[in-house]
Coordinates of C-alpha atoms in Angstrom, one line a residue:
X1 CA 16.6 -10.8 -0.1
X2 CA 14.4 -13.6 0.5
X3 CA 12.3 -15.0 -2.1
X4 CA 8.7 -17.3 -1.6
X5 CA 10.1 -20.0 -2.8
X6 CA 13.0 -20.2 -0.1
X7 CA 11.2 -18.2 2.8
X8 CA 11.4 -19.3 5.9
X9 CA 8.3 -19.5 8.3
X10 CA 7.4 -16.7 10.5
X11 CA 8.6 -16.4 13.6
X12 CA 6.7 -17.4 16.7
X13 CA 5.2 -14.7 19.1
X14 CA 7.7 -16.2 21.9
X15 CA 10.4 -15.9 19.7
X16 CA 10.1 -12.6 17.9
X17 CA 12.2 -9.5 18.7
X18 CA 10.6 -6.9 20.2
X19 CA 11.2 -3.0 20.0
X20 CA 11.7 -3.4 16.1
X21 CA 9.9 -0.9 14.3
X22 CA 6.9 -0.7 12.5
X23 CA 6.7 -1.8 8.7
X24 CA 4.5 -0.3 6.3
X25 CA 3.4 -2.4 3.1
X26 CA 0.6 -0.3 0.6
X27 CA -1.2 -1.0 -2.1
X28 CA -0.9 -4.5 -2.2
X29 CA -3.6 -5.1 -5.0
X30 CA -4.0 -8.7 -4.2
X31 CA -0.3 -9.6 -6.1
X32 CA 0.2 -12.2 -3.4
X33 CA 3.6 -13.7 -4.8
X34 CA 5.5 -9.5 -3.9
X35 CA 3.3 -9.4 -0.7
X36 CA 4.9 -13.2 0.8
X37 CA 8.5 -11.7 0.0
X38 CA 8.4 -8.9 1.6
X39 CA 6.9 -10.3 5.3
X40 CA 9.9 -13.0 4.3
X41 CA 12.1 -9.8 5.0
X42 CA 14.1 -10.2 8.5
X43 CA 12.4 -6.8 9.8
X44 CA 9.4 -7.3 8.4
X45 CA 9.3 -10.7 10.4
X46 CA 10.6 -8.6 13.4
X47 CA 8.6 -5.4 13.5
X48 CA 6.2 -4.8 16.2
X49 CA 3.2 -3.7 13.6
X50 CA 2.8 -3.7 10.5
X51 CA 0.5 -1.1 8.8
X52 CA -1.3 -2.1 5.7
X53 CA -2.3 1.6 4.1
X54 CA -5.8 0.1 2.0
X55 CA -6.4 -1.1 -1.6
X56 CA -5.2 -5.0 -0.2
X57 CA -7.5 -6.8 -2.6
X58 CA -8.0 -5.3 -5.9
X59 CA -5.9 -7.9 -8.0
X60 CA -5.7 -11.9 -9.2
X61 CA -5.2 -13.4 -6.4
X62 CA -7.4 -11.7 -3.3
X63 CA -9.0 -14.3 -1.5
X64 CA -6.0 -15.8 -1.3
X65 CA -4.0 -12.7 0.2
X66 CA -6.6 -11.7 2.3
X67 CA -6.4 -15.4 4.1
X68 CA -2.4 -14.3 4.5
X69 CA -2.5 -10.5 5.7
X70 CA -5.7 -12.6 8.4
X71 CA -2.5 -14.8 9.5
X72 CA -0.5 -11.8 10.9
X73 CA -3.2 -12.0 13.5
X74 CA -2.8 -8.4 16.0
X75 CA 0.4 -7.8 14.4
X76 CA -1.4 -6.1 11.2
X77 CA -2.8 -3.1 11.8
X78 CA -5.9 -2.6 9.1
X79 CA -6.8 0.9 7.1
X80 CA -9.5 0.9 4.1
X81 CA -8.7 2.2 0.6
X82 CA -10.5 3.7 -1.8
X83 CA -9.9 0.1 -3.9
X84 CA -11.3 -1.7 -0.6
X85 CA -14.1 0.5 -0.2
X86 CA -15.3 0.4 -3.4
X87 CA -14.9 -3.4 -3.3
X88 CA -17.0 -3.6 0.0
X89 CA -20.1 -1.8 -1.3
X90 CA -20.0 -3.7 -4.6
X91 CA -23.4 -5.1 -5.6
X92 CA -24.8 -6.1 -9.3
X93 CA -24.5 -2.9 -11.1
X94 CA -22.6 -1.4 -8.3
X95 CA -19.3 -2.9 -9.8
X96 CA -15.7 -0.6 -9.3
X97 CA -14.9 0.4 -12.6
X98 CA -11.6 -1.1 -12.6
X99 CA -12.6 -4.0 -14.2
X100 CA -9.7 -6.2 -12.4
X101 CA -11.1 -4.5 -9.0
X102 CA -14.4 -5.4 -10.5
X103 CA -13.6 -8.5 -10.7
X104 CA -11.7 -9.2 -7.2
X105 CA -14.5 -7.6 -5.9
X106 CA -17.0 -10.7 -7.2
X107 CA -14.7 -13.4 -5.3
X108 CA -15.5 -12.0 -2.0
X109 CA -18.5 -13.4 0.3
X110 CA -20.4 -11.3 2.5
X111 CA -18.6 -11.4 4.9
X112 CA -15.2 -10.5 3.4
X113 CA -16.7 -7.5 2.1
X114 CA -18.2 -6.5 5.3
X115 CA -15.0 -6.4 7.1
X116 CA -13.4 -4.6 3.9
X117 CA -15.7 -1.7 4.8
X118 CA -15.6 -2.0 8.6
X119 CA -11.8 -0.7 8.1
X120 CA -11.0 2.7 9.2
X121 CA -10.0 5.1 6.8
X122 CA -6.6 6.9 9.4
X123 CA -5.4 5.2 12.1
X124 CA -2.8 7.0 14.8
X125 CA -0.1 4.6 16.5
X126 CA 2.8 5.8 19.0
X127 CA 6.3 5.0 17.4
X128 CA 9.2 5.7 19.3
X129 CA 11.3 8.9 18.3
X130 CA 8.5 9.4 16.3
X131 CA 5.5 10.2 18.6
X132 CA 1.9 10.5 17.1
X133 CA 2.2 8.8 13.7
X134 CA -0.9 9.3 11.3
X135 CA -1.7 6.6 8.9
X136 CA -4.0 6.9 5.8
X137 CA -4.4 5.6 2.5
X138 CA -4.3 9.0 0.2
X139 CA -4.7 11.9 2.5
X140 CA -5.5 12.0 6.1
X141 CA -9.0 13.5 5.1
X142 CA -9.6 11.6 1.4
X143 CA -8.9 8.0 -0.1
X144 CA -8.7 9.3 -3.7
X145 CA -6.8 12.9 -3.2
X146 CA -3.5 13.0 -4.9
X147 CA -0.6 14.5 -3.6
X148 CA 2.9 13.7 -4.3
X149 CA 6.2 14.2 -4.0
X150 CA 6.2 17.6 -6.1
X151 CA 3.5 19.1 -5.3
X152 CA 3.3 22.3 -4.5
X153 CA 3.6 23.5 -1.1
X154 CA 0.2 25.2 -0.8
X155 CA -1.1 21.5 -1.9
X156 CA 0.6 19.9 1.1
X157 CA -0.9 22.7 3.3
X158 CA -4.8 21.9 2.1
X159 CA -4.0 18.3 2.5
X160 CA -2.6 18.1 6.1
X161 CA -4.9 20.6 7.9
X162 CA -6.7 18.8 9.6
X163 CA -4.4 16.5 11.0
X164 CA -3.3 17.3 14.9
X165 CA -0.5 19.4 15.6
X166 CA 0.7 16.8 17.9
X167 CA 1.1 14.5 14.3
X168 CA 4.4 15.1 13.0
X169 CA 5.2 12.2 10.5
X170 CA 2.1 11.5 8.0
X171 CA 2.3 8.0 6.2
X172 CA 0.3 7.8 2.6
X173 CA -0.1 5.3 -0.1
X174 CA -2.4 5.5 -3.7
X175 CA 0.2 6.9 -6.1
X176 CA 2.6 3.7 -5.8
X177 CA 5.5 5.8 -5.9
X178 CA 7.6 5.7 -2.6
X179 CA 8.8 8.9 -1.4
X180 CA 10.0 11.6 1.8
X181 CA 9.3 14.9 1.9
X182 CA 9.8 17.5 4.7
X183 CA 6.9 20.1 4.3
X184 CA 4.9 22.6 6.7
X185 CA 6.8 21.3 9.3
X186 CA 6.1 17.4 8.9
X187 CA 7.4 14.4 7.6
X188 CA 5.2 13.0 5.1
X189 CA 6.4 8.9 3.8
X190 CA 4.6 7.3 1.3
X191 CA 6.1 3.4 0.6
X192 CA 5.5 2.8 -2.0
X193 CA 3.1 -0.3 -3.7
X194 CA 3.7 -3.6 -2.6
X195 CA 2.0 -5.1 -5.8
X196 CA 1.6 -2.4 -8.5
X197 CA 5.2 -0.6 -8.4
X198 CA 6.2 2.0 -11.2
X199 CA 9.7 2.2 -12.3
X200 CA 11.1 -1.1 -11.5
X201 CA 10.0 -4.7 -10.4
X202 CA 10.1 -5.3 -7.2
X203 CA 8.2 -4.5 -3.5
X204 CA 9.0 -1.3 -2.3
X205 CA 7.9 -0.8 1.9
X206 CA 9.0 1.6 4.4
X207 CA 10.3 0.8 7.8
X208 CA 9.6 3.3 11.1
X209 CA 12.3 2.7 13.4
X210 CA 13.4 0.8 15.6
X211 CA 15.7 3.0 18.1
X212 CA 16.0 6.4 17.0
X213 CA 12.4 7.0 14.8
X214 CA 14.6 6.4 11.0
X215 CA 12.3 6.3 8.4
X216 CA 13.2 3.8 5.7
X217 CA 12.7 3.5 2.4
X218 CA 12.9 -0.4 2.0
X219 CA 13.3 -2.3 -1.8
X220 CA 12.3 -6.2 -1.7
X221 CA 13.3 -8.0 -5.2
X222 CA 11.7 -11.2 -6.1
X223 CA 11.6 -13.2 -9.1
X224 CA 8.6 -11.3 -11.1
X225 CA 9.0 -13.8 -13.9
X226 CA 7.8 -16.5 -11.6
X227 CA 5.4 -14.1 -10.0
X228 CA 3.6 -13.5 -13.1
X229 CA 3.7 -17.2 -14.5
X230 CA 2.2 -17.9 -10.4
X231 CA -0.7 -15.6 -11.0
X232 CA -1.7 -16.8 -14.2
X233 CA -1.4 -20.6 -13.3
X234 CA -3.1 -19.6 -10.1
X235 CA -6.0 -16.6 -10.4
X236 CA -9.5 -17.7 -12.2
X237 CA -9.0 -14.1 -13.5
X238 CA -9.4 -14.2 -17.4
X239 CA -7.0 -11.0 -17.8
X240 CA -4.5 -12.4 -15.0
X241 CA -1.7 -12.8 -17.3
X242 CA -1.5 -9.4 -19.1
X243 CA -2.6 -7.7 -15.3
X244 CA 0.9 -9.2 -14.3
X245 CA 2.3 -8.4 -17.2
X246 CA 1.9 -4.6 -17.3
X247 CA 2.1 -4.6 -13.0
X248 CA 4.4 -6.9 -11.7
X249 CA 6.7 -6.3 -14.3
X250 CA 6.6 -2.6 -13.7
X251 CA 6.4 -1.3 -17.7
X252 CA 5.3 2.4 -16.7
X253 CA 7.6 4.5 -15.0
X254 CA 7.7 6.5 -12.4
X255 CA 7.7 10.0 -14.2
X256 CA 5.1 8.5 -16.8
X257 CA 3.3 7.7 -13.3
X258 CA 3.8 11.3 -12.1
X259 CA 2.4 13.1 -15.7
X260 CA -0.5 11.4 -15.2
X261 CA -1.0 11.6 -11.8
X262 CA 0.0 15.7 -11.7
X263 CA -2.7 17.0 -12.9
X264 CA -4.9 16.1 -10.3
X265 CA -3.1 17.6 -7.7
X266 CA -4.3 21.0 -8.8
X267 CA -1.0 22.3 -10.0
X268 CA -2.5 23.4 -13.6
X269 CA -5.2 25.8 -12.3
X270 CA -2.7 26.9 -9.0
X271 CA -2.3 30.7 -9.1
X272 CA 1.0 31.4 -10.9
X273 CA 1.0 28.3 -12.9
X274 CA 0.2 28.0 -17.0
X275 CA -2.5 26.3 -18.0

């Protein structure tokens, strides 16, 4: 893996491969340090597109990432979180409550934050020996619904239908924990946060393609030490440091990620259940 320090520049348009994919970085919460190592990654630097699934800016350093997601020029393909939504309608008193969101949200000009909420909220690109491929932030019909990788069935069937029969491969973000599930006949991927991983350090992604329509689940490992120690030299963020601490070094898990998250998938009041 590459790191920031040692990465080399992107290729040009001339130069870069064709045909190779589409890479799909969520969540990046502004952690600008895990975002420059993974579009250091060989397919990153060669894929066609690549889909940034919302909440971009709601960490220590967003100015500064939103200037390097702007470089990818028509390569990046744009979708709004519920982080970037809320960030775009901030006003005095209108803060997000995160206060760290609350905070990104107060580096942004005008105009920043009107083309955070110009994003759309799905957007549907062709990928070969994929077809139709739907991608959204959450769910394809809400930025804040949860659904994960064990919920129930009948959760996965409120969640997906609305989306075109044509769709058969869904692409989420929000709960920061990458997964692939098979349900009511679709694939659903979710890659993962770029900036706010549970369970380990580290980027996770996902990869569409190229050839054959594999879906990838992609790890990028970068020094997080230096990460952190970047963010708190670098952000004028007065809780920078212990952000990075608890984030970019990943200290809660995955399955503390899922208890908390469980609940508001519904399965506590689903017919059959306890509780």
């Amino acid at each position: 893996m590459t790191t920031p320090d040692t990465a080399p520049e992107s290729a040009p348009e001339s130069v870069r491969p064709h045909g190779a994919g589409v890479a799909v970085l969520s969540d990046i919460h502004a952690v600008l340090p895990a975002l420059e190592a993974v579009l250091a990654e060989p397919d990153v630097r060669a894929a066609d597109r690549i889909v940034l699934t919302g909440d971009l800016l709601a960490g220590p350093l967003p100015r500064q990432t939103l200037a390097r997601l702007r470089a990818l020029g028509d390569r990046a393909v744009w979708i709004s979180g519920n982080a970037d939504r809320e960030m775009a309608a901030a006003r005095p008193g209108n803060e997000p409550g995160d206060p760290m969101d609350a905070w990104a949200a107060g580096q942004l000009g005008p105009d920043e934050r009107e083309f955070l909420g110009s994003l759309p909220a799905t957007v549907t690109l062709e990928v070969p020996g994929l077809g139709p491929v739907l991608f959204c932030h959450a769910t394809p019909r809400d930025d804040t619904e949860i659904a994960l990788v064990d919920s129930r069935p009948e959760r996965w069937a409120e969640v997906l239908a609305g989306v075109p029969d044509a769709v058969r491969t869904v692409v989420c973000g929000h709960t920061h924990m990458p997964f692939v599930r098979f349900t009511h006949g679709r694939l659903v991927v979710n890659p993962g946060s770029v900036g706010m991983p549970y369970g380990r350090p580290g980027a996770p992604w996902a990869l569409l393609g190229p050839g054959g329509g594999a879906v990838t689940l992609r790890h990028t490992a970068f020094d997080h030490e230096a990460a952190c120690a970047r963010i708190a030299r670098e952000s004028d963020s007065p809780s920078a440091a212990a952000w990075a601490d608890t984030y970019v070094r990943a200290r809660c898990s995955a399955e503390e990620a899922l208890a908390a998250f469980g609940p508001g998938d519904g399965r506590n009041t689903a017919p059959g259940t306890d509780g």
